[in-house]
Coordinates of C-alpha atoms in Angstrom, one line a residue:
M1492 CA 0.0 0.0 0.0
A1493 CA 1.2 3.5 -0.7
Y1494 CA 0.0 7.1 -0.3
V1495 CA -1.2 9.1 -3.2
I1496 CA -1.3 12.9 -3.9
T1497 CA -4.6 13.9 -5.4
Q1498 CA -6.4 16.7 -7.2
R1499 CA -6.2 19.5 -4.6
C1500 CA -2.4 19.4 -4.3
C1501 CA -1.3 23.0 -3.5
N1502 CA 2.4 22.6 -4.5
D1503 CA 3.8 24.2 -1.4
A1504 CA 6.1 21.2 -0.9
S1505 CA 5.5 21.0 2.9
C1506 CA 5.4 17.2 2.4
V1507 CA 8.8 16.9 0.7
P1508 CA 11.1 17.2 3.8
E1509 CA 8.8 15.1 5.9
C1510 CA 9.2 12.0 3.8
P1511 CA 11.7 9.7 5.5
V1512 CA 12.5 7.8 2.3
D1513 CA 12.6 10.9 0.0
C1514 CA 10.0 9.6 -2.5
I1515 CA 8.0 12.8 -3.3
R1516 CA 8.8 14.6 -6.5
P1517 CA 9.6 17.1 -7.9
T1518 CA 11.4 18.9 -5.1
P1519 CA 11.8 22.7 -5.0
E1520 CA 15.5 22.2 -6.0
Q1521 CA 14.6 20.6 -9.3
P1522 CA 14.0 22.7 -12.4
E1523 CA 10.6 21.0 -13.2
F1524 CA 9.2 22.1 -9.8
A1525 CA 8.5 25.6 -11.3
T1526 CA 6.1 24.2 -13.9
T1527 CA 4.7 21.0 -12.4
E1528 CA 1.0 20.7 -12.1
M1529 CA 1.3 18.9 -8.8
L1530 CA 3.6 16.7 -6.7
Y1531 CA 3.7 12.9 -6.8
I1532 CA 4.6 10.0 -4.5
D1533 CA 6.6 7.0 -5.9
P1534 CA 4.4 3.9 -5.0
D1535 CA 7.4 1.6 -5.2
T1536 CA 9.3 3.5 -2.5
C1537 CA 6.6 4.8 -0.2
I1538 CA 6.7 2.9 3.1
D1539 CA 3.2 3.9 4.2
C1540 CA 4.3 5.9 7.2
G1541 CA 1.8 8.8 6.7
A1542 CA 4.2 11.6 7.5
C1543 CA 3.2 13.4 4.4
V1544 CA -0.4 13.2 5.3
D1545 CA 0.2 15.1 8.5
A1546 CA 2.3 17.7 6.7
C1547 CA -0.2 18.5 3.9
P1548 CA -2.0 21.7 4.6
V1549 CA -4.9 21.0 2.2
D1550 CA -5.6 17.3 2.9
A1551 CA -4.5 16.3 -0.6
I1552 CA -2.8 13.0 0.3
A1553 CA -4.6 9.7 1.0
S1554 CA -3.9 6.0 1.2
E1555 CA -4.4 4.3 -2.2
D1556 CA -6.9 2.0 -0.4
D1557 CA -9.0 4.9 0.8
L1558 CA -9.3 6.9 -2.4
L1559 CA -12.8 8.0 -3.3
A1560 CA -14.1 7.0 -6.7
S1561 CA -13.5 10.5 -8.1
L1562 CA -9.9 10.3 -7.0
A1563 CA -9.0 6.7 -7.8
R1564 CA -7.3 7.6 -11.0
F1565 CA -4.6 9.5 -9.1
K1566 CA -3.0 6.2 -8.1
D1567 CA -2.0 5.7 -11.7
I1568 CA -1.2 9.4 -12.2
N1569 CA 1.3 9.3 -9.4
A1570 CA 2.9 6.0 -10.7
A1571 CA 3.1 7.4 -14.3
Y1572 CA 5.2 10.3 -13.1
F1573 CA 7.9 7.9 -11.9
Q1574 CA 7.8 5.9 -15.1
R1575 CA 8.9 9.1 -16.8
H1576 CA 11.2 10.2 -13.9
P1577 CA 12.6 7.2 -12.2
L1578 CA 13.4 8.0 -8.6
E1579 CA 17.1 8.7 -8.0
S1580 CA 17.5 9.6 -4.4
N1581 CA 20.5 11.3 -3.0
F1582 CA 18.8 11.8 0.3
E1583 CA 20.6 14.0 2.8
P1584 CA 19.2 15.4 6.0
L1585 CA 17.9 18.9 5.3
V1586 CA 19.9 21.8 6.8
A1587 CA 17.7 24.2 8.6
P1588 CA 17.8 27.8 7.1
S1589 CA 19.9 30.2 9.1
R1590 CA 18.3 32.4 11.7
A1591 CA 19.2 36.0 12.4
P1592 CA 21.4 36.1 15.5
K1593 CA 19.5 37.2 18.7
E1594 CA 22.1 39.9 19.4
L1595 CA 21.0 41.9 16.4
G1596 CA 17.8 42.6 18.2
T1597 CA 14.2 42.6 16.9
L1598 CA 13.7 42.7 13.2
R1599 CA 10.6 44.8 12.2
V1600 CA 8.9 44.0 8.9
A1601 CA 5.8 45.3 7.3
V1602 CA 4.1 42.8 4.9
I1603 CA 1.7 44.4 2.5
G1604 CA -1.1 42.1 1.5
A1605 CA -2.6 39.2 3.5
G1606 CA -3.0 36.6 0.8
P1607 CA -1.0 33.4 0.4
A1608 CA 2.3 35.0 -0.7
A1609 CA 2.1 37.5 2.2
C1610 CA 1.2 34.8 4.7
Y1611 CA 4.0 32.4 3.6
A1612 CA 6.5 35.3 3.9
A1613 CA 5.2 36.2 7.4
E1614 CA 5.3 32.6 8.5
E1615 CA 8.9 32.3 7.2
L1616 CA 9.9 35.4 9.0
L1617 CA 8.5 34.2 12.3
R1618 CA 10.6 31.0 12.0
R1619 CA 13.8 32.8 11.1
A1620 CA 14.2 35.7 13.4
D1621 CA 13.2 37.5 16.5
V1622 CA 10.7 39.6 14.6
E1623 CA 7.7 41.9 14.8
V1624 CA 5.6 41.5 11.7
E1625 CA 2.8 43.9 10.8
L1626 CA 0.4 42.3 8.3
F1627 CA -1.5 44.9 6.3
D1628 CA -4.4 44.5 4.0
R1629 CA -7.0 47.0 2.7
L1630 CA -9.8 44.5 3.4
P1631 CA -11.1 43.7 7.0
T1632 CA -10.3 40.0 6.3
P1633 CA -7.1 38.2 5.7
Y1634 CA -6.0 35.4 3.3
G1635 CA -6.7 37.0 0.0
L1636 CA -7.5 34.6 -2.8
V1637 CA -7.9 31.7 -0.3
R1638 CA -11.0 33.5 0.8
A1639 CA -12.1 35.4 -2.3
G1640 CA -10.6 33.4 -5.2
V1641 CA -10.8 29.6 -4.4
A1642 CA -14.0 28.1 -5.7
P1643 CA -16.6 27.4 -2.9
D1644 CA -16.8 23.7 -4.0
H1645 CA -13.1 23.3 -3.3
P1646 CA -13.1 23.6 0.5
G1647 CA -10.0 21.5 0.9
T1648 CA -7.9 24.1 -0.9
K1649 CA -9.1 26.7 1.6
A1650 CA -7.7 24.6 4.4
V1651 CA -4.3 26.2 4.0
S1652 CA -5.6 29.2 6.0
G1653 CA -5.5 26.9 9.0
L1654 CA -1.8 26.6 8.6
F1655 CA -1.5 30.4 8.8
E1656 CA -4.0 30.7 11.7
S1657 CA -1.8 28.4 13.8
A1658 CA 1.4 30.3 12.9
F1659 CA -0.1 33.7 13.5
R1660 CA -1.2 33.2 17.1
R1661 CA 1.9 34.8 18.5
E1662 CA 1.9 38.4 19.5
A1663 CA 5.0 38.8 17.2
L1664 CA 2.5 39.1 14.3
Q1665 CA -0.2 41.7 14.4
F1666 CA -3.0 42.1 11.8
R1667 CA -3.4 45.6 10.4
L1668 CA -6.6 45.0 8.4
N1669 CA -8.8 47.6 6.7
V1670 CA -5.7 49.7 6.2
E1671 CA -4.8 50.9 2.7
I1672 CA -1.2 51.7 1.9
G1673 CA -1.1 54.9 0.0
K1674 CA -4.2 56.2 1.8
H1675 CA -3.8 55.6 5.5
L1676 CA 0.0 55.1 5.4
S1677 CA 2.6 56.0 2.8
H1678 CA 5.5 53.9 1.6
Q1679 CA 8.0 56.3 3.4
E1680 CA 6.0 56.0 6.6
L1681 CA 6.3 52.2 6.4
L1682 CA 10.1 52.5 6.1
Q1683 CA 10.2 54.9 9.1
H1684 CA 8.6 52.2 11.3
H1685 CA 10.3 49.1 9.9
H1686 CA 13.6 47.7 8.9
A1687 CA 12.0 46.3 5.7
V1688 CA 8.8 46.3 3.7
V1689 CA 7.6 43.2 1.7
Y1690 CA 5.0 43.9 -0.9
A1691 CA 2.9 40.8 -1.6
V1692 CA -0.1 42.6 -3.3
G1693 CA -0.8 40.0 -6.1
A1694 CA -2.0 40.8 -9.6
A1695 CA -5.1 42.8 -9.1
T1696 CA -6.4 43.4 -12.6
D1697 CA -7.3 41.2 -15.5
R1698 CA -6.1 41.2 -19.1
R1699 CA -8.4 42.5 -21.8
L1700 CA -9.6 40.9 -25.0
N1701 CA -9.2 44.1 -26.9
V1702 CA -12.1 43.3 -29.3
P1703 CA -15.2 45.3 -30.3
G1704 CA -18.1 44.9 -27.9
E1705 CA -16.0 44.0 -24.9
E1706 CA -17.7 46.8 -22.9
L1707 CA -21.2 45.7 -23.6
P1708 CA -23.4 44.9 -20.5
G1709 CA -23.1 41.2 -20.0
S1710 CA -19.4 41.1 -20.8
H1711 CA -17.2 40.8 -17.7
S1712 CA -13.9 39.5 -16.4
A1713 CA -13.9 36.2 -14.7
T1714 CA -12.1 38.0 -11.9
E1715 CA -15.3 40.0 -11.2
F1716 CA -17.5 36.9 -11.3
V1717 CA -15.3 34.9 -9.0
A1718 CA -15.1 37.8 -6.5
W1719 CA -18.9 38.2 -6.7
Y1720 CA -19.7 34.6 -5.9
N1721 CA -17.0 34.5 -3.2
G1722 CA -18.5 37.5 -1.4
H1723 CA -15.7 40.0 -1.9
P1724 CA -17.1 43.3 -0.6
D1725 CA -15.9 45.3 -3.6
F1726 CA -18.0 43.1 -5.9
A1727 CA -21.1 42.1 -3.9
D1728 CA -23.3 44.5 -5.7
R1729 CA -22.4 43.3 -9.2
E1730 CA -25.1 41.9 -11.4
F1731 CA -24.6 39.2 -14.0
D1732 CA -27.1 38.3 -16.7
L1733 CA -28.0 34.6 -16.2
S1734 CA -31.3 34.9 -18.1
G1735 CA -30.0 33.2 -21.3
E1736 CA -29.2 29.5 -21.8
R1737 CA -25.6 29.9 -22.8
A1738 CA -22.5 31.6 -21.3
V1739 CA -19.1 31.8 -23.0
I1740 CA -15.8 31.8 -21.1
V1741 CA -12.8 33.0 -23.1
G1742 CA -9.7 31.3 -21.8
N1743 CA -9.3 27.7 -20.4
G1744 CA -7.3 27.9 -17.3
N1745 CA -8.3 26.5 -13.9
V1746 CA -10.3 29.7 -13.1
A1747 CA -12.3 29.2 -16.3
L1748 CA -13.1 25.7 -15.1
D1749 CA -14.1 27.0 -11.6
V1750 CA -16.5 29.5 -13.3
A1751 CA -17.9 26.8 -15.6
R1752 CA -18.6 24.5 -12.6
V1753 CA -20.3 27.3 -10.5
L1754 CA -22.6 28.1 -13.5
T1755 CA -23.7 24.5 -14.0
V1756 CA -23.5 22.7 -10.7
D1757 CA -26.8 22.2 -8.9
P1758 CA -27.3 25.2 -6.6
D1759 CA -28.4 22.7 -3.9
E1760 CA -24.8 21.4 -3.9
L1761 CA -23.4 24.9 -3.7
A1762 CA -25.7 25.6 -0.8
K1763 CA -23.5 23.3 1.3
T1764 CA -20.5 25.6 0.7
D1765 CA -19.4 29.1 1.8
I1766 CA -20.6 30.7 -1.5
A1767 CA -22.1 34.2 -1.0
D1768 CA -25.8 34.2 -0.4
H1769 CA -26.5 36.8 -3.1
A1770 CA -24.7 34.6 -5.6
L1771 CA -26.5 31.4 -4.5
D1772 CA -29.9 33.2 -4.9
A1773 CA -29.0 34.4 -8.4
L1774 CA -27.8 30.9 -9.5
R1775 CA -31.0 29.4 -8.3
R1776 CA -32.8 31.7 -10.8
S1777 CA -30.3 31.1 -13.6
N1778 CA -31.4 29.8 -16.9
I1779 CA -28.0 28.8 -18.1
K1780 CA -27.8 25.3 -19.5
E1781 CA -24.6 25.4 -21.4
V1782 CA -21.1 26.9 -20.8
V1783 CA -18.7 27.1 -23.7
V1784 CA -15.0 27.4 -22.9
L1785 CA -12.9 28.8 -25.7
G1786 CA -9.1 28.1 -25.9
R1787 CA -6.7 29.9 -28.2
R1788 CA -4.5 26.8 -28.8
G1789 CA -5.0 23.1 -28.9
P1790 CA -5.9 20.5 -26.3
L1791 CA -2.3 19.8 -25.4
Q1792 CA -1.7 23.5 -24.7
A1793 CA -4.8 24.1 -22.6
A1794 CA -4.0 26.1 -19.5
Y1795 CA -6.1 24.0 -17.1
T1796 CA -4.4 21.3 -15.1
S1797 CA -5.1 17.7 -15.9
S1798 CA -6.4 17.1 -12.4
E1799 CA -9.0 19.9 -12.7
F1800 CA -10.0 18.6 -16.1
L1801 CA -10.4 15.1 -14.8
A1802 CA -12.6 16.3 -11.9
L1803 CA -15.3 17.5 -14.4
A1804 CA -16.1 13.9 -15.2
H1805 CA -17.5 13.4 -11.7
L1806 CA -20.0 16.3 -11.7
K1807 CA -23.6 15.2 -11.3
G1808 CA -26.0 16.1 -14.0
I1809 CA -23.3 17.7 -16.2
D1810 CA -21.9 16.5 -19.6
V1811 CA -18.4 17.5 -20.7
I1812 CA -18.5 17.9 -24.5
V1813 CA -15.5 17.9 -26.8
D1814 CA -15.8 17.8 -30.6
P1815 CA -13.6 14.9 -31.9
A1816 CA -12.6 17.2 -34.8
D1817 CA -10.9 19.5 -32.3
L1818 CA -8.6 16.7 -31.3
E1819 CA -6.8 16.5 -34.6
L1820 CA -3.3 17.6 -33.8
D1821 CA -0.9 19.7 -35.7
H1822 CA 2.4 18.0 -36.7
A1823 CA 4.4 19.5 -33.8
S1824 CA 1.8 18.5 -31.2
R1825 CA 1.5 15.0 -32.6
A1826 CA 5.3 14.6 -32.4
L1827 CA 5.2 15.8 -28.8
L1828 CA 2.5 13.4 -27.9
D1829 CA 4.2 10.4 -29.6
D1830 CA 7.4 11.0 -27.7
P1831 CA 7.8 8.1 -25.3
D1832 CA 9.1 10.5 -22.7
V1833 CA 6.1 12.9 -22.9
E1834 CA 5.1 14.3 -19.5
P1835 CA 2.3 12.2 -18.0
S1836 CA 0.2 15.2 -17.2
L1837 CA 0.4 16.4 -20.8
A1838 CA -0.6 12.9 -22.2
L1839 CA -3.4 12.8 -19.6
K1840 CA -4.9 16.0 -20.8
Y1841 CA -5.2 14.6 -24.3
T1842 CA -6.5 11.2 -23.1
L1843 CA -9.2 12.9 -21.0
A1844 CA -10.3 15.0 -24.0
Q1845 CA -10.5 11.9 -26.1
E1846 CA -12.6 10.2 -23.4
Y1847 CA -15.0 13.2 -23.2
A1848 CA -15.3 13.2 -27.0
A1849 CA -16.3 9.6 -27.0
T1850 CA -19.0 10.0 -24.3
T1851 CA -22.7 10.1 -25.3
P1852 CA -24.4 13.1 -23.7
T1853 CA -27.3 12.5 -21.4
P1854 CA -30.6 14.2 -22.4
G1855 CA -31.5 16.9 -19.9
N1856 CA -28.0 17.4 -18.5
K1857 CA -26.3 20.7 -18.5
R1858 CA -23.2 21.0 -20.6
I1859 CA -19.7 22.3 -20.4
V1860 CA -18.4 22.5 -24.0
F1861 CA -14.7 22.8 -24.8
R1862 CA -13.7 24.5 -28.1
Y1863 CA -10.0 24.6 -29.0
A1864 CA -7.9 26.7 -31.4
V1865 CA -10.3 29.6 -31.5
S1866 CA -9.9 33.3 -30.7
P1867 CA -12.7 35.9 -30.1
T1868 CA -12.9 38.7 -32.7
A1869 CA -15.9 40.5 -31.3
V1870 CA -18.6 40.5 -28.6
T1871 CA -21.8 41.2 -30.4
G1872 CA -25.1 42.8 -29.4
T1873 CA -26.9 46.2 -29.4
D1874 CA -27.6 47.2 -25.8
K1875 CA -26.2 44.1 -24.2
V1876 CA -24.3 40.9 -25.0
E1877 CA -26.1 38.7 -27.5
G1878 CA -23.2 36.6 -28.7
I1879 CA -19.6 36.2 -29.6
E1880 CA -17.7 35.9 -32.9
F1881 CA -14.4 34.1 -33.3
V1882 CA -11.8 32.9 -35.7
H1883 CA -10.4 29.4 -36.0
N1884 CA -6.6 29.3 -35.5
D1885 CA -4.0 27.3 -37.3
L1886 CA -1.3 25.9 -34.9
A1887 CA 2.4 25.8 -35.7
Q1888 CA 5.7 25.4 -34.0
E1889 CA 7.8 28.5 -33.6
N1890 CA 10.9 28.8 -31.5
G1891 CA 10.1 25.6 -29.7
R1892 CA 6.6 26.4 -28.8
I1893 CA 3.1 26.1 -30.3
V1894 CA 1.7 29.4 -31.6
A1895 CA -1.8 30.2 -32.9
R1896 CA -2.3 32.1 -36.1
A1897 CA -5.7 33.2 -37.3
S1898 CA -7.1 31.4 -40.3
D1899 CA -9.9 32.5 -42.7
R1900 CA -12.4 30.2 -40.9
T1901 CA -14.8 32.0 -38.7
G1902 CA -17.7 31.2 -36.4
S1903 CA -20.1 32.6 -33.9
L1904 CA -22.2 31.6 -30.8
D1905 CA -25.3 33.1 -29.2
A1906 CA -24.8 34.0 -25.6
S1907 CA -26.1 36.3 -22.9
L1908 CA -23.0 36.3 -20.8
V1909 CA -19.3 36.5 -21.9
L1910 CA -16.6 36.2 -19.3
R1911 CA -12.9 36.7 -20.1
S1912 CA -10.4 34.6 -18.2
I1913 CA -7.1 35.2 -20.0
G1914 CA -4.8 36.1 -17.1
Y1915 CA -4.0 38.7 -14.5
R1916 CA -1.8 41.7 -14.3
G1917 CA -0.1 43.5 -11.5
E1918 CA -0.7 47.2 -10.8
P1919 CA 1.8 49.8 -9.7
V1920 CA 2.4 50.5 -6.0
A1921 CA 2.9 54.2 -5.1
D1922 CA 6.6 55.2 -4.7
V1923 CA 7.8 51.7 -5.7
P1924 CA 9.4 50.9 -9.1
F1925 CA 7.2 49.1 -11.6
D1926 CA 7.7 47.4 -15.0
E1927 CA 4.7 48.3 -17.1
E1928 CA 5.6 45.8 -19.8
S1929 CA 5.7 42.8 -17.5
G1930 CA 3.3 44.0 -14.9
V1931 CA 5.6 43.2 -12.0
I1932 CA 7.8 45.1 -9.6
P1933 CA 11.4 44.6 -10.8
N1934 CA 13.5 42.6 -8.4
E1935 CA 16.4 40.2 -7.9
H1936 CA 15.7 37.3 -5.6
G1937 CA 12.9 39.3 -4.1
Q1938 CA 14.8 42.6 -3.5
V1939 CA 13.3 45.5 -5.4
L1940 CA 15.4 47.1 -8.0
A1941 CA 15.3 50.7 -9.3
D1942 CA 17.1 51.0 -12.7
G1943 CA 19.0 47.8 -11.8
V1944 CA 20.1 49.0 -8.4
P1945 CA 18.8 47.4 -5.2
V1946 CA 16.4 49.5 -3.1
Q1947 CA 17.3 49.3 0.5
G1948 CA 14.8 47.6 2.7
V1949 CA 12.1 47.0 0.0
Y1950 CA 11.1 43.4 -1.1
V1951 CA 8.4 41.6 -3.1
S1952 CA 6.8 38.2 -3.0
G1953 CA 4.1 36.4 -5.0
W1954 CA 2.5 37.4 -8.3
I1955 CA 3.7 41.0 -8.1
K1956 CA 7.3 39.5 -7.9
R1957 CA 7.2 36.7 -10.6
G1958 CA 4.0 37.4 -12.6
P1959 CA 0.6 35.6 -12.4
R1960 CA 1.6 32.0 -12.5
G1961 CA 1.6 29.1 -10.1
V1962 CA -1.0 27.9 -7.5
I1963 CA -1.3 28.8 -3.8
G1964 CA 1.5 26.6 -2.6
S1965 CA 3.9 28.0 -5.3
N1966 CA 4.2 31.1 -3.0
R1967 CA 5.9 29.1 -0.3
V1968 CA 9.2 28.6 -2.1
D1969 CA 8.9 32.0 -3.7
S1970 CA 8.5 33.6 -0.2
Q1971 CA 11.4 31.6 1.2
E1972 CA 13.7 33.1 -1.4
T1973 CA 12.6 36.7 -0.5
V1974 CA 13.0 36.1 3.2
D1975 CA 16.4 34.6 2.6
K1976 CA 17.5 37.8 0.9
L1977 CA 15.9 40.0 3.6
I1978 CA 17.5 38.1 6.5
E1979 CA 20.9 38.2 4.6
D1980 CA 20.6 42.0 4.4
F1981 CA 19.6 42.3 8.0
V1982 CA 22.6 40.2 9.2
A1983 CA 25.0 42.2 6.9
G1984 CA 23.8 45.5 8.4
R1985 CA 22.3 46.7 5.1
L1986 CA 18.9 47.6 6.6
A1987 CA 18.4 50.9 8.3
A1988 CA 17.0 50.8 11.8
P1989 CA 13.5 52.1 12.1
A1990 CA 13.0 55.6 13.5
A1991 CA 9.9 54.4 15.4
G1992 CA 8.5 51.1 16.7
R1993 CA 5.2 49.3 17.1
A1994 CA 3.8 51.6 19.7
A1995 CA 4.3 54.6 17.5
L1996 CA 2.8 52.8 14.6
E1997 CA -0.3 51.9 16.6
A1998 CA -0.7 55.5 17.6
L1999 CA -0.5 56.7 14.0
L2000 CA -2.9 54.1 12.8
A2001 CA -5.4 55.0 15.5
E2002 CA -5.3 58.5 14.2
R2003 CA -5.4 57.7 10.5
Q2004 CA -7.7 54.7 10.5
P2005 CA -9.9 54.3 13.6
D2006 CA -11.7 51.4 11.9
M2007 CA -8.6 49.3 11.7
V2008 CA -9.3 45.6 12.3
G2009 CA -6.7 43.7 14.4
R2010 CA -6.5 40.1 15.5
D2011 CA -9.5 40.3 17.8
G2012 CA -11.6 41.9 15.2
W2013 CA -10.8 39.3 12.6
K2014 CA -11.5 36.6 15.2
A2015 CA -14.9 38.1 15.8
I2016 CA -15.7 38.2 12.1
D2017 CA -14.5 34.6 11.7
Q2018 CA -16.5 33.3 14.6
A2019 CA -19.7 35.1 13.6
E2020 CA -19.5 33.7 10.1
K2021 CA -18.8 30.2 11.3
T2022 CA -21.7 30.4 13.8
A2023 CA -24.1 31.5 11.1
G2024 CA -22.7 28.7 8.9
K2025 CA -23.2 26.1 11.6
A2026 CA -26.9 27.0 11.9
A2027 CA -27.3 26.7 8.1
G2028 CA -25.2 23.5 7.7
R2029 CA -22.4 25.3 5.9
P2030 CA -18.7 26.0 6.7
R2031 CA -19.5 29.7 7.1
V2032 CA -22.0 32.4 5.9
K2033 CA -19.9 35.3 4.8
F2034 CA -20.5 39.0 5.5
T2035 CA -20.2 40.6 2.1
S2036 CA -20.4 44.4 2.8
L2037 CA -17.7 46.5 4.5
E2038 CA -20.4 47.8 6.9
D2039 CA -21.3 44.3 8.1
L2040 CA -17.7 43.2 8.3
L2041 CA -16.8 46.1 10.5
K2042 CA -19.9 45.7 12.6
A2043 CA -19.0 42.0 13.2
A2044 CA -15.4 43.0 14.0
K2045 CA -16.6 45.2 16.8
G2046 CA -18.7 42.4 18.2

């Protein structure tokens, strides 16, 4: 018997150092770790000790004998990885990262943002130094996309917040929520009160289609829709036209699959989750029967992970539709698939698409339809969205990658709702360098650069550092790199001592933002939501307005 890593793997690699026989791959030291869809356990080496199960923050690991039917295939998925990458273990005991010497005194760090990247950075700081961490966020609630981005039907993925809750019980970390940097405090004021500032503000905006009709009512970003159904207070009052029978999602990453599920899953199933009440009410009235997911390139280049694509097969009352004609591969893709050393996850994507294409739809079921190698050319309609026009793409290999070029073949679909899900982009931070072309803050190993020169005491982590790629756990290794550099600078004496400390900061915040939410305020919100959820048979019932959140924070 062996343990198996399954669909909800977060890639934070907490399990890797816990394995006594070093059989979890890839490790953060390996090049493929940066692009892997998930981690895998070698079934031939696993000794069934369960150490990885205890270490996993999102309950993604199970014994092969205990796998649910929807996860049974992951036994073969784990094994297939090691057929491609035979385990070569050079196991050596891990050397604990260095701590800042106690004689240097207390390191004060402001972490801006309270999402996964910020929380992993704060957790690492708490382990590595005698430190005071001030965790800022403009919302009254922490955990960023864990709370407002993860789909409500993926509760296991949200469990990573429990890891942070446990680490953040110490007084060394203080929540400074409902505080906006640039409004209540400036960048310079942060530096006056801290040795260092770490910006972990994510990628807040979405990329545009740049086609006619994109601004019509009924055309939105998936970012808005996800924030709306997750109860983000900035989006709770949005309205989405669910009166038609078809919605179209442009882009086929995991977010697109999340949105497709939420639009088609039985609302009674969603009623067991922490989905926002206003969204649940709207979905109960929805007329949408079909969601079409458009991808620019072919099925091998689809942005979704094979694990999320596989999970669609187990949705009740929903057919996944793939046109067999869309599975005809260009020469370069066919050569890649025929390579005996092809990555198992890539081969699995194509195998799953073939299986969906061979399935007979069930009359009366809702449908999630995948269309490949198409690009939108216009969103159509007079006063609101009525449809979308697109062009079929020809695929070719260029500089070692598959590119899509528009052909002369066109098509269209009627739709009442169009959601774009083609990626995110970072926004500038006041008084901090920013690269407009890449949408990130320029940096080296997490230290901010201005015209190539390191900026003293200013660091970045997460999507604003590396661009919008990776999953929640990807931020763990990323944050470790940033904290390594910060600690190195502190030990070397390259960080200026703050002119004022925590007491002075608290006094300034009390003056500038009397509605700041601290640890006790967040605890009150959390407990009130969970209490309401318990009464309704749900994990929590979220407060979705700033007014209600602040009222709950004050008890």
